[in-house]
């Protein structure tokens, strides 16, 4: 989770390997969008909750390897973000 400071990337490669898949690019972009949206929330408590929830879920799912499951997780994250905005 590069956007969360982890040295592992979404595709399992180490930082600096230069190898990114389309789904890892989408995941990193989604992560950045969620963290940016969290900064805009009204109260500090809400901002912290959104950030911590995002970090927890991205770390939990960072080693998902099956394409269908990756797509499902990305869709869920994008949907949750759209509902929040």
JSON list of C-alpha atoms in Angstrom, two decimals:
[
{"chain": "A", "resi": 1, "resn": "UNK", "atom": "CA", "xyz": [0.00, 0.00, 0.00]},
{"chain": "A", "resi": 2, "resn": "UNK", "atom": "CA", "xyz": [2.24, 2.70, -1.21]},
{"chain": "A", "resi": 3, "resn": "UNK", "atom": "CA", "xyz": [-0.20, 5.48, -0.49]},
{"chain": "A", "resi": 4, "resn": "UNK", "atom": "CA", "xyz": [-0.35, 4.28, 3.12]},
{"chain": "A", "resi": 5, "resn": "UNK", "atom": "CA", "xyz": [3.41, 4.10, 3.51]},
{"chain": "A", "resi": 6, "resn": "UNK", "atom": "CA", "xyz": [3.83, 0.34, 3.09]},
{"chain": "A", "resi": 7, "resn": "UNK", "atom": "CA", "xyz": [6.73, -0.92, 0.98]},
{"chain": "A", "resi": 8, "resn": "UNK", "atom": "CA", "xyz": [4.62, -3.58, -0.72]},
{"chain": "A", "resi": 9, "resn": "UNK", "atom": "CA", "xyz": [2.57, -2.71, -3.76]},
{"chain": "A", "resi": 10, "resn": "UNK", "atom": "CA", "xyz": [-0.89, -3.96, -4.63]},
{"chain": "A", "resi": 11, "resn": "UNK", "atom": "CA", "xyz": [0.47, -6.43, -7.18]},
{"chain": "A", "resi": 12, "resn": "UNK", "atom": "CA", "xyz": [2.78, -7.96, -4.56]},
{"chain": "A", "resi": 13, "resn": "UNK", "atom": "CA", "xyz": [5.99, -6.55, -6.01]},
{"chain": "A", "resi": 14, "resn": "UNK", "atom": "CA", "xyz": [8.47, -4.64, -3.89]},
{"chain": "A", "resi": 15, "resn": "UNK", "atom": "CA", "xyz": [8.71, -0.87, -4.02]},
{"chain": "A", "resi": 16, "resn": "UNK", "atom": "CA", "xyz": [10.95, 0.22, -6.85]},
{"chain": "A", "resi": 17, "resn": "UNK", "atom": "CA", "xyz": [10.37, -2.80, -9.07]},
{"chain": "A", "resi": 18, "resn": "UNK", "atom": "CA", "xyz": [8.48, -0.67, -11.61]},
{"chain": "A", "resi": 19, "resn": "UNK", "atom": "CA", "xyz": [5.79, -3.31, -12.11]},
{"chain": "A", "resi": 20, "resn": "UNK", "atom": "CA", "xyz": [2.20, -2.09, -11.68]},
{"chain": "A", "resi": 21, "resn": "UNK", "atom": "CA", "xyz": [-0.96, -3.63, -12.96]},
{"chain": "A", "resi": 22, "resn": "UNK", "atom": "CA", "xyz": [-4.01, -1.69, -14.01]},
{"chain": "A", "resi": 23, "resn": "UNK", "atom": "CA", "xyz": [-5.85, -2.81, -10.87]},
{"chain": "A", "resi": 24, "resn": "UNK", "atom": "CA", "xyz": [-2.99, -1.67, -8.64]},
{"chain": "A", "resi": 25, "resn": "UNK", "atom": "CA", "xyz": [-3.07, 1.74, -10.30]},
{"chain": "A", "resi": 26, "resn": "UNK", "atom": "CA", "xyz": [-6.82, 1.92, -9.73]},
{"chain": "A", "resi": 27, "resn": "UNK", "atom": "CA", "xyz": [-6.38, 0.87, -6.10]},
{"chain": "A", "resi": 28, "resn": "UNK", "atom": "CA", "xyz": [-3.72, 3.49, -5.44]},
{"chain": "A", "resi": 29, "resn": "UNK", "atom": "CA", "xyz": [-5.82, 6.18, -7.12]},
{"chain": "A", "resi": 30, "resn": "UNK", "atom": "CA", "xyz": [-8.85, 5.13, -5.06]},
{"chain": "A", "resi": 31, "resn": "UNK", "atom": "CA", "xyz": [-6.79, 5.20, -1.88]},
{"chain": "A", "resi": 32, "resn": "UNK", "atom": "CA", "xyz": [-5.61, 8.73, -2.63]},
{"chain": "A", "resi": 33, "resn": "UNK", "atom": "CA", "xyz": [-9.15, 9.89, -3.46]},
{"chain": "A", "resi": 34, "resn": "UNK", "atom": "CA", "xyz": [-10.52, 8.46, -0.20]},
{"chain": "A", "resi": 35, "resn": "UNK", "atom": "CA", "xyz": [-7.76, 10.04, 1.88]},
{"chain": "A", "resi": 36, "resn": "UNK", "atom": "CA", "xyz": [-8.30, 13.39, 0.14]},
{"chain": "A", "resi": 37, "resn": "UNK", "atom": "CA", "xyz": [-12.05, 13.16, 0.75]},
{"chain": "A", "resi": 38, "resn": "UNK", "atom": "CA", "xyz": [-11.41, 12.41, 4.43]},
{"chain": "A", "resi": 39, "resn": "UNK", "atom": "CA", "xyz": [-9.49, 15.69, 4.77]},
{"chain": "A", "resi": 40, "resn": "UNK", "atom": "CA", "xyz": [-12.58, 17.59, 3.61]},
{"chain": "A", "resi": 41, "resn": "UNK", "atom": "CA", "xyz": [-14.97, 16.07, 6.17]},
{"chain": "A", "resi": 42, "resn": "UNK", "atom": "CA", "xyz": [-16.50, 18.38, 8.77]},
{"chain": "A", "resi": 43, "resn": "UNK", "atom": "CA", "xyz": [-15.36, 17.08, 12.14]},
{"chain": "A", "resi": 44, "resn": "UNK", "atom": "CA", "xyz": [-12.02, 15.74, 13.23]},
{"chain": "A", "resi": 45, "resn": "UNK", "atom": "CA", "xyz": [-13.69, 12.58, 14.54]},
{"chain": "A", "resi": 46, "resn": "UNK", "atom": "CA", "xyz": [-15.26, 11.86, 11.14]},
{"chain": "A", "resi": 47, "resn": "UNK", "atom": "CA", "xyz": [-11.99, 12.54, 9.33]},
{"chain": "A", "resi": 48, "resn": "UNK", "atom": "CA", "xyz": [-10.14, 10.13, 11.62]},
{"chain": "A", "resi": 49, "resn": "UNK", "atom": "CA", "xyz": [-12.82, 7.44, 11.24]},
{"chain": "A", "resi": 50, "resn": "UNK", "atom": "CA", "xyz": [-12.77, 7.63, 7.43]},
{"chain": "A", "resi": 51, "resn": "UNK", "atom": "CA", "xyz": [-8.97, 7.54, 7.31]},
{"chain": "A", "resi": 52, "resn": "UNK", "atom": "CA", "xyz": [-8.69, 4.62, 9.74]},
{"chain": "A", "resi": 53, "resn": "UNK", "atom": "CA", "xyz": [-11.45, 2.66, 7.97]},
{"chain": "A", "resi": 54, "resn": "UNK", "atom": "CA", "xyz": [-9.70, 3.16, 4.63]},
{"chain": "A", "resi": 55, "resn": "UNK", "atom": "CA", "xyz": [-6.31, 2.13, 6.00]},
{"chain": "A", "resi": 56, "resn": "UNK", "atom": "CA", "xyz": [-7.77, -0.95, 7.68]},
{"chain": "A", "resi": 57, "resn": "UNK", "atom": "CA", "xyz": [-9.62, -2.14, 4.58]},
{"chain": "A", "resi": 58, "resn": "UNK", "atom": "CA", "xyz": [-6.81, -1.43, 2.12]},
{"chain": "A", "resi": 59, "resn": "UNK", "atom": "CA", "xyz": [-4.32, -3.31, 4.31]},
{"chain": "A", "resi": 60, "resn": "UNK", "atom": "CA", "xyz": [-6.77, -6.18, 4.83]},
{"chain": "A", "resi": 61, "resn": "UNK", "atom": "CA", "xyz": [-7.20, -6.56, 1.06]},
{"chain": "A", "resi": 62, "resn": "UNK", "atom": "CA", "xyz": [-3.67, -5.80, -0.14]},
{"chain": "A", "resi": 63, "resn": "UNK", "atom": "CA", "xyz": [-2.87, -9.42, -0.98]},
{"chain": "A", "resi": 64, "resn": "UNK", "atom": "CA", "xyz": [-6.10, -10.29, -2.81]},
{"chain": "A", "resi": 65, "resn": "UNK", "atom": "CA", "xyz": [-4.93, -11.95, -6.02]},
{"chain": "A", "resi": 66, "resn": "UNK", "atom": "CA", "xyz": [-8.03, -13.13, -7.88]},
{"chain": "A", "resi": 67, "resn": "UNK", "atom": "CA", "xyz": [-9.07, -10.65, -10.58]},
{"chain": "A", "resi": 68, "resn": "UNK", "atom": "CA", "xyz": [-12.80, -10.94, -9.89]},
{"chain": "A", "resi": 69, "resn": "UNK", "atom": "CA", "xyz": [-12.31, -10.33, -6.18]},
{"chain": "A", "resi": 70, "resn": "UNK", "atom": "CA", "xyz": [-10.01, -7.36, -6.85]},
{"chain": "A", "resi": 71, "resn": "UNK", "atom": "CA", "xyz": [-12.63, -5.87, -9.15]},
{"chain": "A", "resi": 72, "resn": "UNK", "atom": "CA", "xyz": [-15.31, -6.43, -6.49]},
{"chain": "A", "resi": 73, "resn": "UNK", "atom": "CA", "xyz": [-13.23, -4.70, -3.82]},
{"chain": "A", "resi": 74, "resn": "UNK", "atom": "CA", "xyz": [-12.45, -1.75, -6.08]},
{"chain": "A", "resi": 75, "resn": "UNK", "atom": "CA", "xyz": [-16.11, -1.41, -7.02]},
{"chain": "A", "resi": 76, "resn": "UNK", "atom": "CA", "xyz": [-17.10, -1.48, -3.34]},
{"chain": "A", "resi": 77, "resn": "UNK", "atom": "CA", "xyz": [-14.56, 1.23, -2.47]},
{"chain": "A", "resi": 78, "resn": "UNK", "atom": "CA", "xyz": [-15.57, 3.43, -5.38]},
{"chain": "A", "resi": 79, "resn": "UNK", "atom": "CA", "xyz": [-19.26, 3.01, -4.51]},
{"chain": "A", "resi": 80, "resn": "UNK", "atom": "CA", "xyz": [-18.69, 3.86, -0.86]},
{"chain": "A", "resi": 81, "resn": "UNK", "atom": "CA", "xyz": [-16.74, 6.95, -1.85]},
{"chain": "A", "resi": 82, "resn": "UNK", "atom": "CA", "xyz": [-19.47, 8.14, -4.24]},
{"chain": "A", "resi": 83, "resn": "UNK", "atom": "CA", "xyz": [-22.15, 7.63, -1.56]},
{"chain": "A", "resi": 84, "resn": "UNK", "atom": "CA", "xyz": [-20.08, 9.63, 0.93]},
{"chain": "A", "resi": 85, "resn": "UNK", "atom": "CA", "xyz": [-19.60, 12.55, -1.44]}
]
